[in-house]
Amino acid sequence: MGFNSLGLSAPILKAIEEQGYETPSPIQAQSIPAVLEGKDVMAAAQTGTGKTAGFTLPILEQLSQRQGVKGNHVRALILTPTRELAAQINDNVVNYSRHLRLRSHVVFGGVKINPQMLTLRKGVDVLVATPGRLLDLHSQNAVKFSQLEVLVLDEADRMLDMGFIRDIKKILALLPAKRQNLLFSATFSDEIRELAKGLVNNPVEISVAPANSTARTVEQSIYPADKKKKAPMLAKLIDEGNWQQVLVFSRTKHGANRLARFLNENKITAAPIHGNKSQGARTKALADFKSGAVRVLVATDIAARGIDIPQLPQVVNFDLPHVSEDYVHRIGRTGRAGETGMAISLVCADELSELKGIERLTKQVLTRKVLAGFEPTNALPETTLDTRPIKPKKPKKAKKPRTEHQDGQRSGENARGHKPQGKNRRHQGKQSQGTEQGNRGRAQTQSAASNGKPRNANSANKPQSENQKPRRRNNDSRNQSDAGNTAPRRPRRPNNQSGNRRPNNKQNPTS
């Protein structure tokens, strides 16, 4: 079966042919007809099976039948977890719509927002976005959704892992209720199904591969290694194998920088890519890797689902991931679209538990190899396959958002940067103690006045009338300023005979 039988128009079929594709993948063959029928879709497939074209092609077909978009409006919205994946999806949209009169755009953080706002003024048919930047644009009234027809959540499981659930719910609340919803994920976990309850309506479920399975076209193996010898070991594997394009995964950002620096010092061109790099540096590193200017791209897991390189031959796990599922996504960068690939992991004795978790998840014991001259001093113990079923993860409880009282103050002890309760109590205790001392001092003064001992020279003779003007200094402010002050109060200067005002010393001195 070819793409001709899926109901796509001639301009899209021409673009597919120009990309070199002839036969749809299983996920494409099932999802494209369902999307064209206007149904909601939940699709699960392992990475590298062509999921992007599975929703991009039918969306372009639908939008091409009804053209016209208002300024700042969007007709199809595709949400992705990472910048690299967003850019990759937009590239596919551009390639497949090159013979159509449709506009597409991609927005994500890390770059200036003003050029994105200018592009959105004309309106776009397809917008690919990361959740955070999309909310920023909406808050500035740069993007509107009243014309939205289709919503796509791509790599939904990854978005939940990265903590985007709250942003996703905010975005869903902004969209029109009548729309088509497409949810694509590597797995149908409990969290994904919980999210789907408030998203899709009577969806068509598509699953073309078991959860967390690896492609059969990928040859997997491990090399036991000492931790400090991994870098020279990788350099030797690259030189002996004459690898011209290899994607290496590091667990940490600093580790990626160190490894790339080591490889460059050994005359192997390498570039790191991770979250601390600017978007310009990340884009350049990826472009140089695709063009062949850089042989080794050292990446953290941020790039695990955002790199789509045709015929990528090798993937190396310099460090095993703590989360076993990330291993599947890492090695899924090779062996894509039916091509063969090789996945190698350098494993030290400290990573035995991670290795066992990966073998249990993939249901296979990975083949061990030894590199001559790099036999490990700390031997990696042999492993056996653990066939016990893996318990599904419990869905994470979303944190309750802070509510606002009617007077505009947030609930909670520490809202708006207030000090913790313990410090407030000490502060309040000192203040109340000082106030009590001030009250006692004032009470003693009043008691002395009642016994014929006025506090100052004029207090006994001063009339107390209702029309008397109040003092500028009220009792509360005096109490606060006098709190805790045991020194005797300085007597006030006596008033003139009228008792109304103090005399002007310059004009009528009394002394």
Short mmCIF file of C-alpha atoms in Angstrom, two decimals:
data_model
loop_
_atom_site.label_atom_id
_atom_site.label_comp_id
_atom_site.label_asym_id
_atom_site.label_seq_id
_atom_site.Cartn_x
_atom_site.Cartn_y
_atom_site.Cartn_z
CA MET A 1 0.00 0.00 0.00
CA GLY A 2 1.33 3.42 -0.96
CA PHE A 3 0.49 6.97 0.06
CA ASN A 4 -1.82 7.22 -2.97
CA SER A 5 -4.42 5.05 -1.20
CA LEU A 6 -4.63 7.23 1.95
CA GLY A 7 -6.74 10.02 0.47
CA LEU A 8 -4.04 12.69 0.18
CA SER A 9 -4.11 15.32 -2.58
CA ALA A 10 -1.62 15.61 -5.44
CA PRO A 11 0.42 18.54 -4.01
CA ILE A 12 1.07 16.62 -0.78
CA LEU A 13 1.85 13.39 -2.63
CA LYS A 14 4.37 15.30 -4.74
CA ALA A 15 6.07 16.67 -1.61
CA ILE A 16 6.21 13.16 -0.09
CA GLU A 17 7.84 11.83 -3.25
CA GLU A 18 10.40 14.63 -3.18
CA GLN A 19 11.32 13.60 0.36
CA GLY A 20 12.07 10.08 -0.92
CA TYR A 21 9.22 8.20 0.79
CA GLU A 22 7.19 5.62 -1.08
CA THR A 23 5.43 3.44 1.48
CA PRO A 24 3.75 4.66 4.69
CA SER A 25 4.86 3.23 8.01
CA PRO A 26 2.34 1.26 10.12
CA ILE A 27 1.57 4.26 12.34
CA GLN A 28 1.04 6.45 9.27
CA ALA A 29 -1.18 3.91 7.53
CA GLN A 30 -3.51 3.79 10.56
CA SER A 31 -3.48 7.39 11.76
CA ILE A 32 -3.78 9.32 8.48
CA PRO A 33 -7.23 7.94 7.50
CA ALA A 34 -8.56 8.42 11.06
CA VAL A 35 -7.42 12.06 11.17
CA LEU A 36 -8.87 12.76 7.72
CA GLU A 37 -12.24 11.49 8.96
CA GLY A 38 -12.15 14.16 11.67
CA LYS A 39 -11.88 11.74 14.59
CA ASP A 40 -9.89 12.26 17.77
CA VAL A 41 -6.83 9.99 17.86
CA MET A 42 -4.63 8.51 20.60
CA ALA A 43 -1.56 6.97 18.99
CA ALA A 44 1.34 5.16 20.64
CA ALA A 45 4.43 4.00 18.80
CA GLN A 46 8.11 3.65 19.50
CA THR A 47 10.32 6.52 18.46
CA GLY A 48 11.54 6.62 14.88
CA THR A 49 8.41 5.12 13.32
CA GLY A 50 7.20 8.22 11.48
CA LYS A 51 4.70 9.63 13.99
CA THR A 52 5.31 13.22 12.84
CA ALA A 53 4.11 12.55 9.30
CA GLY A 54 1.24 10.55 10.80
CA PHE A 55 -0.42 13.76 11.99
CA THR A 56 1.28 16.41 9.80
CA LEU A 57 0.11 15.04 6.44
CA PRO A 58 -3.63 14.74 7.23
CA ILE A 59 -3.67 18.14 8.99
CA LEU A 60 -2.21 19.82 5.90
CA GLU A 61 -4.77 18.02 3.76
CA GLN A 62 -7.64 19.29 5.91
CA LEU A 63 -6.37 22.87 6.07
CA SER A 64 -5.80 23.03 2.31
CA GLN A 65 -9.51 22.41 1.72
CA ARG A 66 -10.53 25.48 3.77
CA GLN A 67 -8.05 28.31 3.41
CA GLY A 68 -8.06 31.68 5.13
CA VAL A 69 -6.79 32.75 8.53
CA LYS A 70 -7.20 36.06 10.37
CA GLY A 71 -4.33 38.08 11.78
CA ASN A 72 -2.81 36.68 15.01
CA HIS A 73 -5.02 33.57 14.67
CA VAL A 74 -4.03 29.90 14.39
CA ARG A 75 -5.86 27.04 12.68
CA ALA A 76 -3.74 24.08 13.86
CA LEU A 77 -1.65 24.01 17.03
CA ILE A 78 1.10 21.45 17.67
CA LEU A 79 2.56 21.39 21.19
CA THR A 80 5.96 19.78 21.82
CA PRO A 81 8.18 19.48 24.92
CA THR A 82 11.54 20.65 23.52
CA ARG A 83 12.83 23.36 21.22
CA GLU A 84 14.71 20.93 18.98
CA LEU A 85 11.62 18.81 18.47
CA ALA A 86 9.53 21.89 17.72
CA ALA A 87 12.02 23.02 15.08
CA GLN A 88 12.15 19.52 13.61
CA ILE A 89 8.36 19.27 13.30
CA ASN A 90 8.17 22.69 11.69
CA ASP A 91 10.77 21.61 9.14
CA ASN A 92 8.54 18.65 8.24
CA VAL A 93 5.50 20.93 7.93
CA VAL A 94 7.42 23.24 5.61
CA ASN A 95 8.64 20.35 3.45
CA TYR A 96 5.24 18.69 3.13
CA SER A 97 3.38 21.95 2.45
CA ARG A 98 5.78 23.40 -0.10
CA HIS A 99 3.19 23.05 -2.88
CA LEU A 100 0.32 24.42 -0.78
CA ARG A 101 -0.64 27.99 0.02
CA LEU A 102 -0.36 27.52 3.76
CA ARG A 103 1.71 29.40 6.33
CA SER A 104 3.46 27.74 9.27
CA HIS A 105 5.60 29.06 12.09
CA VAL A 106 7.48 27.75 15.13
CA VAL A 107 7.80 29.50 18.50
CA PHE A 108 9.87 28.53 21.52
CA GLY A 109 11.88 30.14 24.30
CA GLY A 110 15.54 31.05 24.35
CA VAL A 111 15.19 33.52 21.47
CA LYS A 112 13.71 37.02 21.14
CA ILE A 113 9.94 37.13 21.21
CA ASN A 114 9.42 40.23 19.03
CA PRO A 115 10.19 38.54 15.65
CA GLN A 116 7.76 35.77 16.57
CA MET A 117 5.06 38.33 17.37
CA LEU A 118 5.61 40.07 14.03
CA THR A 119 5.22 36.79 12.13
CA LEU A 120 2.02 35.93 13.99
CA ARG A 121 0.42 39.26 13.03
CA LYS A 122 -0.38 37.85 9.59
CA GLY A 123 -1.88 34.70 11.10
CA VAL A 124 -0.57 31.17 10.54
CA ASP A 125 -2.28 27.96 9.49
CA VAL A 126 0.03 25.69 11.50
CA LEU A 127 1.80 26.81 14.67
CA VAL A 128 4.36 24.56 16.36
CA ALA A 129 5.10 25.70 19.89
CA THR A 130 6.50 24.83 23.28
CA PRO A 131 4.00 25.48 26.12
CA GLY A 132 5.88 28.22 27.97
CA ARG A 133 6.51 30.51 25.00
CA LEU A 134 2.94 29.99 23.75
CA LEU A 135 1.53 31.25 27.05
CA ASP A 136 3.87 34.25 26.92
CA LEU A 137 2.62 35.14 23.44
CA HIS A 138 -1.01 34.76 24.47
CA SER A 139 -0.51 36.98 27.52
CA GLN A 140 0.68 39.73 25.12
CA ASN A 141 -2.33 39.16 22.86
CA ALA A 142 -0.03 38.03 20.03
CA VAL A 143 -1.85 34.75 19.34
CA LYS A 144 -5.58 33.96 19.34
CA PHE A 145 -7.42 30.65 19.11
CA SER A 146 -10.98 31.39 17.99
CA GLN A 147 -10.21 29.87 14.55
CA LEU A 148 -8.46 26.78 15.96
CA GLU A 149 -9.54 23.53 14.31
CA VAL A 150 -6.93 20.94 15.38
CA LEU A 151 -4.80 20.47 18.50
CA VAL A 152 -1.87 18.04 18.61
CA LEU A 153 0.03 16.98 21.75
CA ASP A 154 3.23 15.36 20.51
CA GLU A 155 5.45 13.36 22.88
CA ALA A 156 2.77 13.76 25.54
CA ASP A 157 4.55 11.43 27.97
CA ARG A 158 7.70 13.51 27.74
CA MET A 159 5.75 16.71 28.43
CA LEU A 160 4.34 15.17 31.60
CA ASP A 161 7.81 14.02 32.67
CA MET A 162 9.14 17.55 32.19
CA GLY A 163 6.39 19.07 34.34
CA PHE A 164 4.32 20.77 31.63
CA ILE A 165 0.98 19.46 32.90
CA ARG A 166 -0.06 22.77 34.46
CA ASP A 167 0.86 24.76 31.34
CA ILE A 168 -1.03 22.28 29.18
CA LYS A 169 -4.16 22.69 31.30
CA LYS A 170 -3.88 26.48 31.03
CA ILE A 171 -3.63 26.22 27.25
CA LEU A 172 -6.58 23.82 27.01
CA ALA A 173 -8.71 26.32 28.91
CA LEU A 174 -7.96 28.96 26.23
CA LEU A 175 -8.98 26.81 23.23
CA PRO A 176 -12.45 26.50 21.71
CA ALA A 177 -14.40 23.47 22.90
CA LYS A 178 -15.19 22.32 19.37
CA ARG A 179 -11.95 21.05 17.88
CA GLN A 180 -10.17 17.88 16.79
CA ASN A 181 -7.64 16.48 19.26
CA LEU A 182 -4.66 14.28 18.44
CA LEU A 183 -2.46 12.81 21.17
CA PHE A 184 0.79 11.08 20.19
CA SER A 185 2.99 9.38 22.76
CA ALA A 186 5.58 6.65 23.10
CA THR A 187 3.42 4.88 25.70
CA PHE A 188 -0.11 4.86 27.09
CA SER A 189 0.79 5.20 30.75
CA ASP A 190 -1.77 5.86 33.49
CA GLU A 191 -0.78 9.51 33.47
CA ILE A 192 -1.39 9.77 29.73
CA ARG A 193 -4.81 8.18 30.04
CA GLU A 194 -5.68 10.54 32.88
CA LEU A 195 -4.73 13.49 30.67
CA ALA A 196 -6.70 12.04 27.77
CA LYS A 197 -9.93 12.01 29.79
CA GLY A 198 -10.22 15.77 29.57
CA LEU A 199 -8.81 16.04 26.06
CA VAL A 200 -10.05 13.51 23.51
CA ASN A 201 -13.64 12.52 22.79
CA ASN A 202 -14.34 8.91 21.81
CA PRO A 203 -10.83 8.55 20.34
CA VAL A 204 -9.46 6.03 17.90
CA GLU A 205 -6.63 4.22 19.72
CA ILE A 206 -3.64 3.19 17.65
CA SER A 207 -0.70 1.19 18.96
CA VAL A 208 1.84 -0.31 16.57
CA ALA A 209 4.49 -1.58 19.01
CA PRO A 210 4.68 -2.86 22.58
CA ALA A 211 5.45 -0.26 25.21
CA ASN A 212 9.15 0.46 25.80
CA SER A 213 10.27 -1.93 23.07
CA THR A 214 13.34 -1.19 20.97
CA ALA A 215 13.58 -1.41 17.20
CA ARG A 216 14.75 -4.77 15.89
CA THR A 217 16.98 -3.02 13.37
CA VAL A 218 19.18 -1.64 16.20
CA GLU A 219 22.13 -3.78 17.33
CA GLN A 220 22.61 -3.26 21.08
CA SER A 221 25.75 -4.02 23.07
CA ILE A 222 27.64 -2.85 26.15
CA TYR A 223 31.34 -2.38 26.93
CA PRO A 224 32.31 -2.81 30.61
CA ALA A 225 34.58 0.10 31.49
CA ASP A 226 36.23 1.93 34.33
CA LYS A 227 34.64 5.33 34.88
CA LYS A 228 37.83 7.36 34.36
CA LYS A 229 38.72 5.49 31.16
CA LYS A 230 35.43 6.01 29.33
CA ALA A 231 36.58 9.09 27.40
CA PRO A 232 39.74 7.56 25.86
CA MET A 233 37.77 4.37 25.30
CA LEU A 234 35.18 6.26 23.26
CA ALA A 235 37.92 8.00 21.26
CA LYS A 236 39.44 4.64 20.35
CA LEU A 237 36.05 3.22 19.28
CA ILE A 238 35.50 6.23 17.00
CA ASP A 239 38.98 6.01 15.46
CA GLU A 240 39.02 2.23 14.97
CA GLY A 241 35.48 2.15 13.62
CA ASN A 242 36.03 5.26 11.49
CA TRP A 243 32.72 6.64 12.74
CA GLN A 244 31.84 9.83 10.90
CA GLN A 245 28.55 10.55 12.66
CA VAL A 246 27.86 9.45 16.24
CA LEU A 247 25.41 10.77 18.82
CA VAL A 248 26.72 10.44 22.40
CA PHE A 249 24.51 10.83 25.47
CA SER A 250 25.89 12.24 28.70
CA ARG A 251 23.98 12.30 31.98
CA THR A 252 25.03 15.83 32.97
CA LYS A 253 25.65 19.15 31.22
CA HIS A 254 29.16 19.55 32.66
CA GLY A 255 29.96 15.98 31.62
CA ALA A 256 28.90 16.78 28.06
CA ASN A 257 31.16 19.83 28.00
CA ARG A 258 34.13 17.87 29.36
CA LEU A 259 33.69 15.02 26.90
CA ALA A 260 33.36 17.33 23.89
CA ARG A 261 36.49 19.21 24.98
CA PHE A 262 38.42 15.92 25.37
CA LEU A 263 37.40 14.70 21.91
CA ASN A 264 38.38 17.99 20.26
CA GLU A 265 41.77 17.82 21.98
CA ASN A 266 42.19 14.37 20.42
CA LYS A 267 41.39 15.71 16.92
CA ILE A 268 37.82 14.39 16.85
CA THR A 269 35.45 17.24 16.06
CA ALA A 270 32.70 17.35 18.69
CA ALA A 271 30.07 19.78 19.97
CA PRO A 272 27.94 19.69 23.13
CA ILE A 273 24.21 20.40 23.17
CA HIS A 274 22.22 20.84 26.39
CA GLY A 275 19.97 23.21 28.31
CA ASN A 276 22.71 25.63 29.38
CA LYS A 277 23.61 26.40 25.78
CA SER A 278 21.94 29.33 24.07
CA GLN A 279 19.40 28.51 21.42
CA GLY A 280 21.74 29.82 18.75
CA ALA A 281 24.54 27.53 19.91
CA ARG A 282 22.19 24.54 20.07
CA THR A 283 20.88 25.19 16.57
CA LYS A 284 24.39 25.60 15.16
CA ALA A 285 25.68 22.42 16.84
CA LEU A 286 22.79 20.40 15.44
CA ALA A 287 23.18 21.89 11.96
CA ASP A 288 26.94 21.19 11.94
CA PHE A 289 26.29 17.61 13.05
CA LYS A 290 23.73 17.03 10.29
CA SER A 291 26.03 18.52 7.64
CA GLY A 292 29.04 16.46 8.77
CA ALA A 293 31.13 19.40 9.94
CA VAL A 294 31.00 17.84 13.44
CA ARG A 295 31.52 14.10 13.84
CA VAL A 296 30.32 13.75 17.44
CA LEU A 297 27.34 15.44 19.05
CA VAL A 298 27.41 15.10 22.85
CA ALA A 299 23.91 15.61 24.20
CA THR A 300 21.92 15.35 27.38
CA ASP A 301 18.43 13.85 27.41
CA ILE A 302 16.95 17.17 26.31
CA ALA A 303 17.89 16.14 22.76
CA ALA A 304 16.72 12.54 23.05
CA ARG A 305 13.42 13.27 21.34
CA GLY A 306 14.32 16.33 19.32
CA ILE A 307 16.89 14.96 16.88
CA ASP A 308 15.75 13.34 13.66
CA ILE A 309 18.73 12.48 11.49
CA PRO A 310 18.16 10.12 8.57
CA GLN A 311 20.42 7.08 8.64
CA LEU A 312 22.19 7.98 11.88
CA PRO A 313 24.52 4.97 12.20
CA GLN A 314 25.68 5.04 15.85
CA VAL A 315 24.37 6.07 19.25
CA VAL A 316 26.57 5.78 22.36
CA ASN A 317 25.43 5.94 25.97
CA PHE A 318 28.49 7.44 27.66
CA ASP A 319 26.45 7.32 30.90
CA LEU A 320 23.45 5.11 31.46
CA PRO A 321 20.30 7.09 32.25
CA HIS A 322 18.75 6.87 35.70
CA VAL A 323 15.31 6.34 34.14
CA SER A 324 15.20 3.14 32.11
CA GLU A 325 12.63 4.49 29.64
CA ASP A 326 15.12 7.18 28.57
CA TYR A 327 17.39 4.40 27.24
CA VAL A 328 14.69 3.43 24.75
CA HIS A 329 14.29 7.01 23.57
CA ARG A 330 18.04 7.52 23.31
CA ILE A 331 18.79 4.54 21.09
CA GLY A 332 15.65 5.31 19.08
CA ARG A 333 17.65 8.06 17.36
CA THR A 334 19.25 5.31 15.23
CA GLY A 335 17.58 2.58 13.21
CA ARG A 336 14.79 4.93 12.15
CA ALA A 337 12.34 4.25 9.32
CA GLY A 338 13.58 0.69 8.89
CA GLU A 339 17.28 1.59 8.66
CA THR A 340 19.90 -0.38 10.59
CA GLY A 341 21.79 1.16 13.49
CA MET A 342 24.13 0.39 16.36
CA ALA A 343 23.64 1.33 20.03
CA ILE A 344 26.66 1.03 22.36
CA SER A 345 26.74 1.65 26.10
CA LEU A 346 29.86 2.18 28.22
CA VAL A 347 28.97 0.73 31.62
CA CYS A 348 31.00 0.91 34.82
CA ALA A 349 30.43 -1.12 37.99
CA ASP A 350 28.60 1.79 39.64
CA GLU A 351 25.90 1.58 36.96
CA LEU A 352 24.91 -2.02 37.60
CA SER A 353 21.46 -1.12 38.95
CA GLU A 354 20.73 1.07 35.89
CA LEU A 355 21.83 -1.79 33.62
CA LYS A 356 19.52 -4.25 35.37
CA GLY A 357 16.62 -1.83 35.05
CA ILE A 358 17.21 -1.39 31.31
CA GLU A 359 17.44 -5.13 30.70
CA ARG A 360 14.28 -5.71 32.68
CA LEU A 361 12.43 -3.01 30.74
CA THR A 362 13.57 -4.18 27.29
CA LYS A 363 13.26 -7.87 28.28
CA GLN A 364 16.71 -8.82 27.03
CA VAL A 365 20.23 -9.25 28.39
CA LEU A 366 22.51 -6.95 26.42
CA THR A 367 25.49 -8.45 24.64
CA ARG A 368 28.86 -7.73 26.31
CA LYS A 369 32.02 -6.86 24.41
CA VAL A 370 35.57 -6.08 25.53
CA LEU A 371 37.80 -3.43 23.97
CA ALA A 372 41.41 -4.47 23.88
CA GLY A 373 43.60 -2.41 26.20
CA PHE A 374 40.60 -1.19 28.22
CA GLU A 375 39.72 -4.21 30.31
CA PRO A 376 38.07 -2.81 33.44
CA THR A 377 39.84 -2.98 36.80
CA ASN A 378 36.51 -2.97 38.61
CA ALA A 379 34.67 -5.85 37.01
CA LEU A 380 31.01 -5.38 36.04
CA PRO A 381 29.06 -8.31 37.56
CA GLU A 382 27.10 -10.57 35.26
CA THR A 383 23.36 -10.00 35.04
CA THR A 384 20.37 -12.24 34.54
CA LEU A 385 17.01 -11.27 33.09
CA ASP A 386 14.44 -10.21 35.66
CA THR A 387 11.08 -11.37 34.33
CA ARG A 388 8.94 -9.87 37.08
CA PRO A 389 6.28 -7.49 35.73
CA ILE A 390 7.04 -3.82 36.18
CA LYS A 391 4.50 -1.99 38.28
CA PRO A 392 3.12 1.11 36.58
CA LYS A 393 4.13 4.39 38.09
CA LYS A 394 1.58 6.15 40.24
CA PRO A 395 0.37 9.39 38.65
CA LYS A 396 2.00 12.42 40.20
CA LYS A 397 -0.34 14.56 42.25
CA ALA A 398 -0.56 18.05 40.86
CA LYS A 399 0.24 20.76 43.36
CA LYS A 400 -2.74 22.82 44.42
CA PRO A 401 -2.47 26.35 43.02
CA ARG A 402 -2.41 29.14 45.54
CA THR A 403 -5.79 30.80 45.83
CA GLU A 404 -6.48 34.49 46.23
CA HIS A 405 -8.60 35.90 49.07
CA GLN A 406 -11.18 38.55 48.35
CA ASP A 407 -8.86 41.24 49.64
CA GLY A 408 -6.26 40.18 47.07
CA GLN A 409 -3.86 38.49 49.50
CA ARG A 410 -2.68 34.97 48.82
CA SER A 411 -3.47 32.23 51.25
CA GLY A 412 -0.58 30.66 53.14
CA GLU A 413 1.87 31.84 55.76
CA ASN A 414 4.65 32.74 53.34
CA ALA A 415 2.62 34.36 50.56
CA ARG A 416 4.08 37.45 48.86
CA GLY A 417 7.50 36.84 50.38
CA HIS A 418 6.40 37.17 54.03
CA LYS A 419 8.72 35.79 56.66
CA PRO A 420 8.09 32.30 58.07
CA GLN A 421 5.71 32.03 60.96
CA GLY A 422 8.41 31.34 63.55
CA LYS A 423 10.23 34.62 62.87
CA ASN A 424 6.97 36.54 62.85
CA ARG A 425 6.12 35.15 66.25
CA ARG A 426 9.43 36.32 67.71
CA HIS A 427 9.03 39.72 66.09
CA GLN A 428 5.46 40.02 67.29
CA GLY A 429 6.51 38.95 70.79
CA LYS A 430 9.14 41.69 71.01
CA GLN A 431 6.73 44.28 69.67
CA SER A 432 3.95 43.30 72.05
CA GLN A 433 6.42 43.23 74.96
CA GLY A 434 7.58 46.74 74.14
CA THR A 435 4.00 47.94 73.79
CA GLU A 436 3.14 46.53 77.21
CA GLN A 437 6.07 48.39 78.74
CA GLY A 438 4.96 51.59 77.09
CA ASN A 439 1.44 51.11 78.38
CA ARG A 440 2.70 50.48 81.90
CA GLY A 441 4.83 53.64 81.75
CA ARG A 442 1.89 55.70 80.54
CA ALA A 443 -0.39 54.22 83.21
CA GLN A 444 2.13 55.19 85.91
CA THR A 445 2.30 58.72 84.54
CA GLN A 446 -1.48 59.02 84.52
CA SER A 447 -1.61 57.68 88.07
CA ALA A 448 0.92 60.30 89.17
CA ALA A 449 -1.14 63.02 87.49
CA SER A 450 -4.23 61.92 89.41
CA ASN A 451 -2.27 62.35 92.67
CA GLY A 452 -1.52 65.96 91.93
CA LYS A 453 1.82 65.38 90.17
CA PRO A 454 1.32 66.49 86.56
CA ARG A 455 3.53 65.07 83.83
CA ASN A 456 4.56 68.56 82.69
CA ALA A 457 4.14 72.10 83.85
CA ASN A 458 1.03 72.85 81.86
CA SER A 459 -0.85 69.56 82.04
CA ALA A 460 -2.71 70.40 85.25
CA ASN A 461 -3.96 73.82 84.06
CA LYS A 462 -4.66 72.87 80.42
CA PRO A 463 -8.42 72.83 79.71
CA GLN A 464 -9.83 69.56 78.37
CA SER A 465 -12.55 70.58 75.95
CA GLU A 466 -14.21 68.61 73.18
CA ASN A 467 -13.24 71.27 70.65
CA GLN A 468 -9.59 71.00 71.45
CA LYS A 469 -7.49 70.14 68.39
CA PRO A 470 -5.98 66.64 68.52
CA ARG A 471 -2.26 66.29 68.69
CA ARG A 472 -0.44 65.35 65.52
CA ARG A 473 1.10 62.42 67.28
CA ASN A 474 -1.51 59.86 68.24
CA ASN A 475 -1.27 57.37 71.04
CA ASP A 476 -0.56 54.39 68.80
CA SER A 477 2.47 55.99 67.19
CA ARG A 478 3.76 57.13 70.59
CA ASN A 479 3.32 53.62 71.94
CA GLN A 480 5.32 52.15 69.07
CA SER A 481 8.12 54.69 69.33
CA ASP A 482 8.30 54.46 73.10
CA ALA A 483 8.07 50.69 73.25
CA GLY A 484 10.72 49.30 75.53
CA ASN A 485 12.22 52.75 76.32
CA THR A 486 12.90 53.01 80.05
CA ALA A 487 14.51 56.47 79.93
CA PRO A 488 12.39 59.30 81.41
CA ARG A 489 10.39 61.27 78.88
CA ARG A 490 11.66 64.74 78.04
CA PRO A 491 9.16 67.32 79.36
CA ARG A 492 7.35 69.33 76.76
CA ARG A 493 7.87 73.07 76.53
CA PRO A 494 5.00 74.87 78.30
CA ASN A 495 2.46 76.69 76.16
CA ASN A 496 1.60 80.39 76.46
CA GLN A 497 -1.09 81.75 78.71
CA SER A 498 -3.84 81.24 76.17
CA GLY A 499 -3.19 77.55 76.02
CA ASN A 500 -3.76 77.46 72.26
CA ARG A 501 -0.38 77.81 70.60
CA ARG A 502 3.27 77.93 71.45
CA PRO A 503 4.75 81.40 71.27
CA ASN A 504 6.92 82.38 68.37
CA ASN A 505 10.33 82.76 70.00
CA LYS A 506 11.60 84.96 67.24
CA GLN A 507 8.81 87.53 67.54
CA ASN A 508 7.84 87.36 71.24
CA PRO A 509 10.52 85.66 73.33
CA THR A 510 9.44 84.68 76.81
CA SER A 511 12.91 84.37 78.28
#
